Short mmCIF file of C-alpha atoms and ligand atoms in Angstrom, two decimals:
data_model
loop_
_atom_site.label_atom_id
_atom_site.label_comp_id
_atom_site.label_asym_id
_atom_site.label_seq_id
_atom_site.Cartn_x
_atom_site.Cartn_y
_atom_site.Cartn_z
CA UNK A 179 0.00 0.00 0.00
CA UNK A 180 1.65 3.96 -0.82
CA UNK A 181 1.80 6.38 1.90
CA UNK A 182 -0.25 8.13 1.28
CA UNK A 183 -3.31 5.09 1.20
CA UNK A 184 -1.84 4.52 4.91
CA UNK A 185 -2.02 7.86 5.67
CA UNK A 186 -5.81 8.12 4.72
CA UNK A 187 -6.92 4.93 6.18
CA UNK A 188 -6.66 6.30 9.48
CA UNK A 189 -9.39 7.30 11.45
CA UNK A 190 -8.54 10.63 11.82
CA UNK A 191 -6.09 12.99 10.14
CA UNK A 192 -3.86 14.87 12.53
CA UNK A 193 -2.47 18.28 11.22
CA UNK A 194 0.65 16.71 9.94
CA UNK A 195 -0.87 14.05 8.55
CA UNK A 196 -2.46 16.88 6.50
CA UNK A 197 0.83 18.65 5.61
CA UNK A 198 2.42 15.38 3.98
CA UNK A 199 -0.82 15.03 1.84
CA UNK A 200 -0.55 18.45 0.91
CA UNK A 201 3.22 18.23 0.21
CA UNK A 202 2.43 15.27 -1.86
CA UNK A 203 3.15 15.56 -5.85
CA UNK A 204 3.16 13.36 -9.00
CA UNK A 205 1.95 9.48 -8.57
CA UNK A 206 1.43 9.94 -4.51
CA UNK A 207 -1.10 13.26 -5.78
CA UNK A 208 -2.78 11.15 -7.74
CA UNK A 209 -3.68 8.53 -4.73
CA UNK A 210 -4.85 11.20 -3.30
CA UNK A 211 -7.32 11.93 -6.32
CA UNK A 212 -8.56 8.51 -6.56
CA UNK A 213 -8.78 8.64 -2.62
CA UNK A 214 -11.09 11.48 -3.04
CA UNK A 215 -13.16 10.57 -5.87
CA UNK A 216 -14.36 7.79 -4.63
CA UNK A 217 -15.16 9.06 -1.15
CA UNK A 218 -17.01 11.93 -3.42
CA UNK A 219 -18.92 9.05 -5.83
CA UNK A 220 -20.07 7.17 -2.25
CA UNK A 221 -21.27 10.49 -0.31
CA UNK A 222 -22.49 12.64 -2.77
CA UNK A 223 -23.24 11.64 -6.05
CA UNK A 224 -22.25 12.83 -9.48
CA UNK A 225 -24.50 15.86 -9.53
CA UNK A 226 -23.26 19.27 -9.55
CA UNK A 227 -25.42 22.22 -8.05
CA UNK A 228 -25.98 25.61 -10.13
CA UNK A 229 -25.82 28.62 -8.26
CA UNK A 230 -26.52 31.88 -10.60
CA UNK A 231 -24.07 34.29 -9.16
CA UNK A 232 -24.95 37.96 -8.89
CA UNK A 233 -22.31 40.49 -8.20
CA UNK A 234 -24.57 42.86 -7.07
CA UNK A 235 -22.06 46.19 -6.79
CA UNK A 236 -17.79 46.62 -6.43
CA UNK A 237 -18.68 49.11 -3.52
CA UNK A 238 -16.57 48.39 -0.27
CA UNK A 239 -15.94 49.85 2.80
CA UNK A 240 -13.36 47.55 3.70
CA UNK A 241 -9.30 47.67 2.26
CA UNK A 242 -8.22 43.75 2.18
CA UNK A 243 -4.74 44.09 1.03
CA UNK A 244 -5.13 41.28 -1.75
CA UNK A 245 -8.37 42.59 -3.53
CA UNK A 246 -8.65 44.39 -6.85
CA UNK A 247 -12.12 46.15 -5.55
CA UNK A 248 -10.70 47.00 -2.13
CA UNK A 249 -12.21 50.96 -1.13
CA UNK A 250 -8.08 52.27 -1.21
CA UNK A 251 -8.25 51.55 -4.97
CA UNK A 252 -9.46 54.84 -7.08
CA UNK A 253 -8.71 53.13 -10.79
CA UNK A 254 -12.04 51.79 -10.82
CA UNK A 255 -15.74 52.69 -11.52
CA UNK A 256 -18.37 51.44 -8.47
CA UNK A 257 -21.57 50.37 -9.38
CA UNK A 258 -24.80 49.22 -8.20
CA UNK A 259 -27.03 46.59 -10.56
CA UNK A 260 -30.16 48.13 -10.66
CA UNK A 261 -32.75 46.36 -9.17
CA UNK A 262 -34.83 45.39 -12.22
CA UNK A 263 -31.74 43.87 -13.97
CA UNK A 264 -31.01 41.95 -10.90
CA UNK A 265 -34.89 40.66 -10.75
CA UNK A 266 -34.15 40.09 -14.59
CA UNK A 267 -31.27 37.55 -13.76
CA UNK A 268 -33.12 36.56 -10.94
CA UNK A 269 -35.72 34.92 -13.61
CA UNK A 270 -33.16 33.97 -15.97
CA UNK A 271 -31.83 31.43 -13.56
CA UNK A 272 -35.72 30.38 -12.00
CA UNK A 273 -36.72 29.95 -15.72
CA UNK A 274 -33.52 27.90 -16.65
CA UNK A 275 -34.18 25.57 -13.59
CA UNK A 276 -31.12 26.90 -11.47
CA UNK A 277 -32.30 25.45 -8.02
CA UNK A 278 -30.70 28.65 -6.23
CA UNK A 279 -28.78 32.15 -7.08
CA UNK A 280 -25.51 33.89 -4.92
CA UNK A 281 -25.66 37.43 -4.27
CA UNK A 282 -22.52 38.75 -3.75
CA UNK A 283 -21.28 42.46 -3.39
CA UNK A 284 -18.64 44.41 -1.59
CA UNK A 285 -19.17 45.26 2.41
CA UNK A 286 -21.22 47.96 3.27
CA UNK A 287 -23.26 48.29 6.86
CA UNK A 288 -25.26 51.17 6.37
CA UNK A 289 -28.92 51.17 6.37
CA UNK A 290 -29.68 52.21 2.92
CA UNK A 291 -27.69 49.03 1.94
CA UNK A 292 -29.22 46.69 4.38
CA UNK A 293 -32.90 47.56 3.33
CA UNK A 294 -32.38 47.61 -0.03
CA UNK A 295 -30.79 44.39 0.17
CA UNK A 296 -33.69 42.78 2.29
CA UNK A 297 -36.30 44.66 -0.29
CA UNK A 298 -34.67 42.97 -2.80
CA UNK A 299 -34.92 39.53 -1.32
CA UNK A 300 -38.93 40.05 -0.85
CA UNK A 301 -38.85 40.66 -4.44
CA UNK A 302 -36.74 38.14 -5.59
CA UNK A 303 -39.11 35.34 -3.54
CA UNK A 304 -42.15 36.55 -4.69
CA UNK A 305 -40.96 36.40 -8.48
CA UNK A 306 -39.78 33.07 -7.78
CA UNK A 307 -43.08 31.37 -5.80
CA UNK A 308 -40.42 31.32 -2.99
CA UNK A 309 -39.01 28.86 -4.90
CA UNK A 310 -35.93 29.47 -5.58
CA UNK A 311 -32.50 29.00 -3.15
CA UNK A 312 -30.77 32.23 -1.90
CA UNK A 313 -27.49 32.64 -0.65
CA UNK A 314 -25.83 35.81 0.19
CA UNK A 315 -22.30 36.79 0.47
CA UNK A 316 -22.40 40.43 2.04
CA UNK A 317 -19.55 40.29 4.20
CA UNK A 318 -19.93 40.88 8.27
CA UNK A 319 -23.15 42.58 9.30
CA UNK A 320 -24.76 42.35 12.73
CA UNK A 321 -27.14 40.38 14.10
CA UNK A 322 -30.43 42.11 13.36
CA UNK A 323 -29.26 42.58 9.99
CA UNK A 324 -28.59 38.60 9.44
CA UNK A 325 -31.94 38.00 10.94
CA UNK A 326 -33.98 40.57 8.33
CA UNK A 327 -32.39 39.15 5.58
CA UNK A 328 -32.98 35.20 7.29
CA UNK A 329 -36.37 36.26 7.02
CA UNK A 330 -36.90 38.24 3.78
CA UNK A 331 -35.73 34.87 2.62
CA UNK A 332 -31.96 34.06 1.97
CA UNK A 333 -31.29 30.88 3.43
CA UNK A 334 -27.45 30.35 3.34
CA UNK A 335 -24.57 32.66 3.98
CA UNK A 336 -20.89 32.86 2.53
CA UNK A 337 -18.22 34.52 4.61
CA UNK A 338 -14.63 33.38 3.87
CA UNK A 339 -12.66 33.45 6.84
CA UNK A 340 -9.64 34.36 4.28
CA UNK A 341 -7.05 32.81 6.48
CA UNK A 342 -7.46 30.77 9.63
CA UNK A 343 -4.33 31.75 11.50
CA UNK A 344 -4.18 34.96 12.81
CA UNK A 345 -1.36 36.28 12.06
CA UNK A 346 -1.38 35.52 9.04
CA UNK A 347 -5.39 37.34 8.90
CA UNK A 348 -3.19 40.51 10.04
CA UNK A 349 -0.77 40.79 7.25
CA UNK A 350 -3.33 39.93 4.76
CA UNK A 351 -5.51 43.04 6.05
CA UNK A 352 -5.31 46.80 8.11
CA UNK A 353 -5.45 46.93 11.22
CA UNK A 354 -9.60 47.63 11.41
CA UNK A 355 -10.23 44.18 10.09
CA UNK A 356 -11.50 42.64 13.28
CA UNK A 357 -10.71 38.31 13.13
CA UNK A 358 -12.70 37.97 16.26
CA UNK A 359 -15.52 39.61 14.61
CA UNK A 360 -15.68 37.82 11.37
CA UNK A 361 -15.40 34.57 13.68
CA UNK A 362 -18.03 35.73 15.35
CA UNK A 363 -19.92 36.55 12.16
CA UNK A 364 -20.12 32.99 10.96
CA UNK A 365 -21.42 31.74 14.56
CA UNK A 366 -24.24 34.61 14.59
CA UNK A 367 -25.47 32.70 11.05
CA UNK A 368 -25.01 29.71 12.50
CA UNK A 369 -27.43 30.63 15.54
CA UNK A 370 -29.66 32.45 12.91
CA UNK A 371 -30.09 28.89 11.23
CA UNK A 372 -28.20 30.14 7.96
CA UNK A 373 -26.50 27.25 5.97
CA UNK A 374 -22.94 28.00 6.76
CA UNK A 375 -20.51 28.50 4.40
CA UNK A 376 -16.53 29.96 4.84
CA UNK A 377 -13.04 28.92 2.70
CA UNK A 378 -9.53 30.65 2.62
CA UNK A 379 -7.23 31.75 -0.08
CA UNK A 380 -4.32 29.24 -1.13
CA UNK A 381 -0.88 29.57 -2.24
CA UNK A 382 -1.17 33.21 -0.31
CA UNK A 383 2.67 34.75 0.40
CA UNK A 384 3.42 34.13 4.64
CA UNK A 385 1.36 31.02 3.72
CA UNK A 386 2.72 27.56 4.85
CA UNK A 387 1.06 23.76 4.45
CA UNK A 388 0.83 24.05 8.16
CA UNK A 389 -1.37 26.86 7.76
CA UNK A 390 -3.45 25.57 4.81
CA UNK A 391 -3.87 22.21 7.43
CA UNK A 392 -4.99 24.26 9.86
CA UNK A 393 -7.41 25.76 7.13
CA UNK A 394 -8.79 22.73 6.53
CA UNK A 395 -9.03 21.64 10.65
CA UNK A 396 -11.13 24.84 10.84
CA UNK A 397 -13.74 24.28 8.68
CA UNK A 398 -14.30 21.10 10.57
CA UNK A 399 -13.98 22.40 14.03
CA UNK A 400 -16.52 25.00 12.77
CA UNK A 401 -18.77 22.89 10.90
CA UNK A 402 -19.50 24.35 8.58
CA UNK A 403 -22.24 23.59 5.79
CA UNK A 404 -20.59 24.70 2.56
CA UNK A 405 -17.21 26.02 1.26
CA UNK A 406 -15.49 28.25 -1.46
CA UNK A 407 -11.76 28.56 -1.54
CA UNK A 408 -9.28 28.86 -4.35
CA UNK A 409 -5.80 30.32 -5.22
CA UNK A 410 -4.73 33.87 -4.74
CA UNK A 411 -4.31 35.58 -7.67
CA UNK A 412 -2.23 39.19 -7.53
CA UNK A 413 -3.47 42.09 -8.59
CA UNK A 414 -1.47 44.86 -9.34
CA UNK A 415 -3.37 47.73 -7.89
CA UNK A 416 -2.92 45.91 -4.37
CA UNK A 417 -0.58 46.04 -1.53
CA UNK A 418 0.16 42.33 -1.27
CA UNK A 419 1.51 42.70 -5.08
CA UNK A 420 4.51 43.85 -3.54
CA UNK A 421 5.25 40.30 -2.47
CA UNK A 422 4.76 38.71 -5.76
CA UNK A 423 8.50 37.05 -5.78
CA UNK A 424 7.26 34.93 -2.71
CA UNK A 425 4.54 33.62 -4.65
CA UNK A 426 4.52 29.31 -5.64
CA UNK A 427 4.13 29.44 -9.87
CA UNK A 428 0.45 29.29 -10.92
CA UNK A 429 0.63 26.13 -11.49
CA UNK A 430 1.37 24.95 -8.24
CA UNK A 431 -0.88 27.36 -6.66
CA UNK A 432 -3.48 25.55 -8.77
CA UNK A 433 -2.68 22.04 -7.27
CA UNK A 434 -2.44 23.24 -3.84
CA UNK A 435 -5.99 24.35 -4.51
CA UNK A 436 -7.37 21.18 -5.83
CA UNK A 437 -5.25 19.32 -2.72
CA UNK A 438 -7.38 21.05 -0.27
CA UNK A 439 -10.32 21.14 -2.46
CA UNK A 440 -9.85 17.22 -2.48
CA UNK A 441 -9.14 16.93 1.54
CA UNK A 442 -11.97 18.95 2.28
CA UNK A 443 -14.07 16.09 0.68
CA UNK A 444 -12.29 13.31 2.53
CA UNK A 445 -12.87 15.00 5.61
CA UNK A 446 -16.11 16.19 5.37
CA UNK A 447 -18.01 14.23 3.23
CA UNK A 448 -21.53 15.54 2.80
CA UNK A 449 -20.70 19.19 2.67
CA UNK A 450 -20.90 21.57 -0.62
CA UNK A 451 -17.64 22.56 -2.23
CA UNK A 452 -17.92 25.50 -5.19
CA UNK A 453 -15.58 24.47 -7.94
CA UNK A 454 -14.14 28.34 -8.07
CA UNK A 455 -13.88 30.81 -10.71
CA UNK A 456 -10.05 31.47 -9.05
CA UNK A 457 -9.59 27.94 -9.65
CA UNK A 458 -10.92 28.15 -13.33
CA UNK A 459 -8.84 31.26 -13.78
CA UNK A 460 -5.25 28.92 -12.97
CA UNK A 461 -6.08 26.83 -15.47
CA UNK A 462 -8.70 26.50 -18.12
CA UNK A 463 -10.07 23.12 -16.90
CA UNK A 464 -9.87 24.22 -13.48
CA UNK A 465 -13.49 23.86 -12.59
CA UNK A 466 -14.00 20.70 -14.45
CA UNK A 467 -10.62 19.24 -12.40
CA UNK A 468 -12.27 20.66 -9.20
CA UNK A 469 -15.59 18.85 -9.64
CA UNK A 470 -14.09 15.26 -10.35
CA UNK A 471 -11.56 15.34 -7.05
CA UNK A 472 -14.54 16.68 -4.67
CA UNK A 473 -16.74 19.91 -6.01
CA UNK A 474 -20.63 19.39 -6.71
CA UNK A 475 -21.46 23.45 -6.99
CA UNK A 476 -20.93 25.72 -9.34
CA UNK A 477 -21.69 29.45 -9.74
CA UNK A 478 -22.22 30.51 -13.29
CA UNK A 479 -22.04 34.54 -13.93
CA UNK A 480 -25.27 35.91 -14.18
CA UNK A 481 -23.71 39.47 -13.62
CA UNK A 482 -24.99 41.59 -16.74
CA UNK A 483 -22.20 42.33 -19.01
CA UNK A 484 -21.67 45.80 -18.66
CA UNK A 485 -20.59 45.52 -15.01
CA UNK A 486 -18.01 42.86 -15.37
CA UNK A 487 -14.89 44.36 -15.90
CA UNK A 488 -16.02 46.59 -12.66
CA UNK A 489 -15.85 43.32 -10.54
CA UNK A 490 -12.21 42.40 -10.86
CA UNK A 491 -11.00 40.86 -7.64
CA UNK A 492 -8.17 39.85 -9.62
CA UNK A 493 -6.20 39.63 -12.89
CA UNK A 494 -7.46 37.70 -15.41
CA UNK A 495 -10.89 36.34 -14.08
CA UNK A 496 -12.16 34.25 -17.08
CA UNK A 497 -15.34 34.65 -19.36
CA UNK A 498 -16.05 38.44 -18.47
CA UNK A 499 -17.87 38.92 -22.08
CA UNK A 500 -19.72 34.98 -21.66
CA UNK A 501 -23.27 35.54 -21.77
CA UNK A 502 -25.40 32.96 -19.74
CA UNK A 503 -26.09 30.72 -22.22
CA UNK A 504 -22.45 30.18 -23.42
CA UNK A 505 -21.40 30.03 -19.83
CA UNK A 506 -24.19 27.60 -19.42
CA UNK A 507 -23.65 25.38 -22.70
CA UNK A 508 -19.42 25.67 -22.12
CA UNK A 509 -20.49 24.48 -18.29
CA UNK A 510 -22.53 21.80 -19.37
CA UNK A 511 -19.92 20.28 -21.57
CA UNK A 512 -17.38 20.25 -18.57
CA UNK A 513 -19.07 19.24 -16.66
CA UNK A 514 -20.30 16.33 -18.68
CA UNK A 515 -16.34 15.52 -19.31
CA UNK A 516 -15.72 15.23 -15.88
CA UNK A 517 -18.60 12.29 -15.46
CA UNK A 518 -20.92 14.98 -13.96
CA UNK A 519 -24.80 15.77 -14.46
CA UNK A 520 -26.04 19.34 -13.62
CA UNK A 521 -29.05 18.52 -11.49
CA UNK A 522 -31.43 21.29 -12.58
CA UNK A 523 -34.66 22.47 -10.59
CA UNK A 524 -33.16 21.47 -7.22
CA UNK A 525 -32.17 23.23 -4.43
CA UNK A 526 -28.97 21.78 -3.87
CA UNK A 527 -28.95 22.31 -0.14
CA UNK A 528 -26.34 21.34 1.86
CA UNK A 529 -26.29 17.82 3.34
CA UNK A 530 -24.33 18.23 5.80
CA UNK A 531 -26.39 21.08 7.44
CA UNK A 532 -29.61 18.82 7.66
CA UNK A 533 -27.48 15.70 8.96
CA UNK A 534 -26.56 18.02 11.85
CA UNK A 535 -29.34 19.23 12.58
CA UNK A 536 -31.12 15.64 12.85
CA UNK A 537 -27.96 15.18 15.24
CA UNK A 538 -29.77 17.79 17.28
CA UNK A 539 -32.57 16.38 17.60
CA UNK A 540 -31.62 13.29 18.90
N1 5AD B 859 -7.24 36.30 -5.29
C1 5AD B 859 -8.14 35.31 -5.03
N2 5AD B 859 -9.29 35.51 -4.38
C2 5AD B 859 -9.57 36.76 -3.98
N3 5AD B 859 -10.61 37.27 -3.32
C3 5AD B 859 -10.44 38.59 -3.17
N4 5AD B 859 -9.27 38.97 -3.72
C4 5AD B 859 -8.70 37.84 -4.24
C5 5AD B 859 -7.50 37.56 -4.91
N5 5AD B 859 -6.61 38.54 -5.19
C6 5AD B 859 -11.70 36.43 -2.80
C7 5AD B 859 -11.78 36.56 -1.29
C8 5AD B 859 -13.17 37.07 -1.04
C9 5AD B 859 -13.89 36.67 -2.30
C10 5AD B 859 -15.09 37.50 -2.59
O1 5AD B 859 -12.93 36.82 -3.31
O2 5AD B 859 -11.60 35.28 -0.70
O3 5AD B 859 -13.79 36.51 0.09
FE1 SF4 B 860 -14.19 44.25 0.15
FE2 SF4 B 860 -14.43 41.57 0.13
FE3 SF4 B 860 -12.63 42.81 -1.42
FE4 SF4 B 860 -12.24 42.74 1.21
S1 SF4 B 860 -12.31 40.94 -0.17
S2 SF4 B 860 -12.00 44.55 -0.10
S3 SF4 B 860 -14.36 42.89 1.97
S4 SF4 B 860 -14.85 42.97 -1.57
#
């Protein structure tokens, strides 16, 4: 039997245990693959879940240090979707047979944000029959905010914890950035009965395999519902560009990704995993790669056109001219290649959240 089989037959994978399987590399990488394929195949299933993602508006208040939208940046042009283009992608995905949709937009806390936001879920429900999924990913808000929004209908939450270790959360952002409070963030949604979901950056510079273990032993201390991670990508009108020369080539950033993306799987094995647009933007067949190691979502841009290029996070994200249908029909073909079936008009939910919640009950 390899190593690496030995390592992953045990019952549970310390955080160095972790480390050698992410220091692992040609034949040994591939166990791992297999390893996690199959463990995918048993728990759950071929199908891959369509999210239609909305970014919603490049507005910020917040300065990460690695983000192409961050406020400090004055090379770009903010926007706001307006609302009937949103409700017009909103349909789009209903009418397709997209069980759910991701709104996404840069942090803001004021109140003109929050109600439009919650306005805009009524709307979106009642164009949909409350039918269709919701998930938002609006950054840290308080508690009466989650709980609005709970109940104007979004059901599950995104917030990327970025980086697990704390120091490493400090270089990566100013001094404002609170960790305690994001931490705290995800266990208000928790409590609000959101469907959790959080991820990390890989292949970030200070970033070690320790770290990227302890990543993963977060999400399952946490337990959390869903996750979205993928590879740092520079940007040049960022502070963290400055560190560029420390970064692991793209290509290796890319496997890193798809070694935690395929851990994840193996140690939680009914929770969501987004195959990422970061992941897509590495390498072409980046998604499609994702979803046969341990991915079943994907979040196809819904964003209208004209606000793409506004929405750059990083260099080179893919497909900003794609209009739905190509994305769709280019989707559908990867993911057919990779021995996937998109599972249209269903929700997609999370297993994992209603297996612990049954746990409860007992
Ligand atoms: N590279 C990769 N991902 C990034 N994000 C922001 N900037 C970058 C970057 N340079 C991710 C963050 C954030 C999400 C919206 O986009 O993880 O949570
Ligand atoms: Fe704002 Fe999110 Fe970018 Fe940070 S990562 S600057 S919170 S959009």
């Amino acid at each position: 039997m390899s190593d690496v089989l030995k390592i992953l037959q045990k019952d549970e994978l310390s955080k160095n245990d972790l480390v050698q399987l992410l220091a692992t590399q040609g034949e040994a990488m591939q166990d791992l693959f297999h390893y996690a394929q199959n463990v995918k195949a048993q728990h759950v299933g071929n199908k891959v879940y369509f999210r239609g993602l909305i970014e919603l508006s490049n507005r910020c208040k917040k300065n990460c240090y690695y983000c192409g939208i961050r406020s400090g940046n004055p090379n770009i042009h903010r926007y706001f979707v307006d609302e009937q283009e949103v409700l017009d992608a909103v349909k789009y995905a209903y009418e397709k047979g997209f069980g759910s949709i991701v709104l996404q937009s840069g942090e803001r806390n004021d109140k003109d944000f929050t109600e439009t936001i919650e306005s805009l879920l009524k709307k979106i429900m009642k164009l949909t029959n409350n039918e269709i999924g919701i998930t938002l990913s609006l950054g840290e808000q308080d508690e009466e905010t989650y709980l609005r929004w709970r109940e104007a209908g979004a059901k599950r939450y995104l917030l990327r914890i970025e980086a697990s270790n704390r120091e490493l959360y400090a270089k990566l952002h100013p001094q404002d950035h609170d960790f305690d409070k994001r931490l705290n963030c995800l266990k208000l949604l928790r409590k609000l009965d959101y469907q959790v979901g959080t991820g990390v950056m890989i292949g970030l510079p200070f970033q070690t395999l320790g770290d990227l273990a302890d990543d993963l032993l977060f999400f399952k201390e946490l337990d959390i519902d869903m996750c979205g991670m993928g590879p740092y990508i520079e940007h040049e009108e960022t502070p963290l560009y400055q560190f560029r020369n420390l970064l692991l080539s793209k290509e290796e950033r890319f496997l890193l990704s798809l070694k935690m993306v395929a851990l994840l799987r193996i140690l939680m094995k009914n929770v969501n995993i987004a195959a990422t647009t970061a992941m897509q933007t590495l390498d072409s067949q980046g998604r499609e790669k994702a979803l046969r190691v341990g991915s079943n979502v994907i979040m196809p841009n819904l964003t209208p056109l004209k606000y793409r290029d506004d929405y750059l996070l990083y260099e080179d994200k893919p497909s900003q001219s794609e209009t739905a249908d190509e994305t769709v029909r280019l989707l559908e073909e990867h993911i057919r290649a990779a021995g996937c079936e998109v599972a249209y008009f269903q929700h997609g939910d999370s297993q994992h959240y209603f297996s612990r919640k049954n746990k409860n009950v007992q």
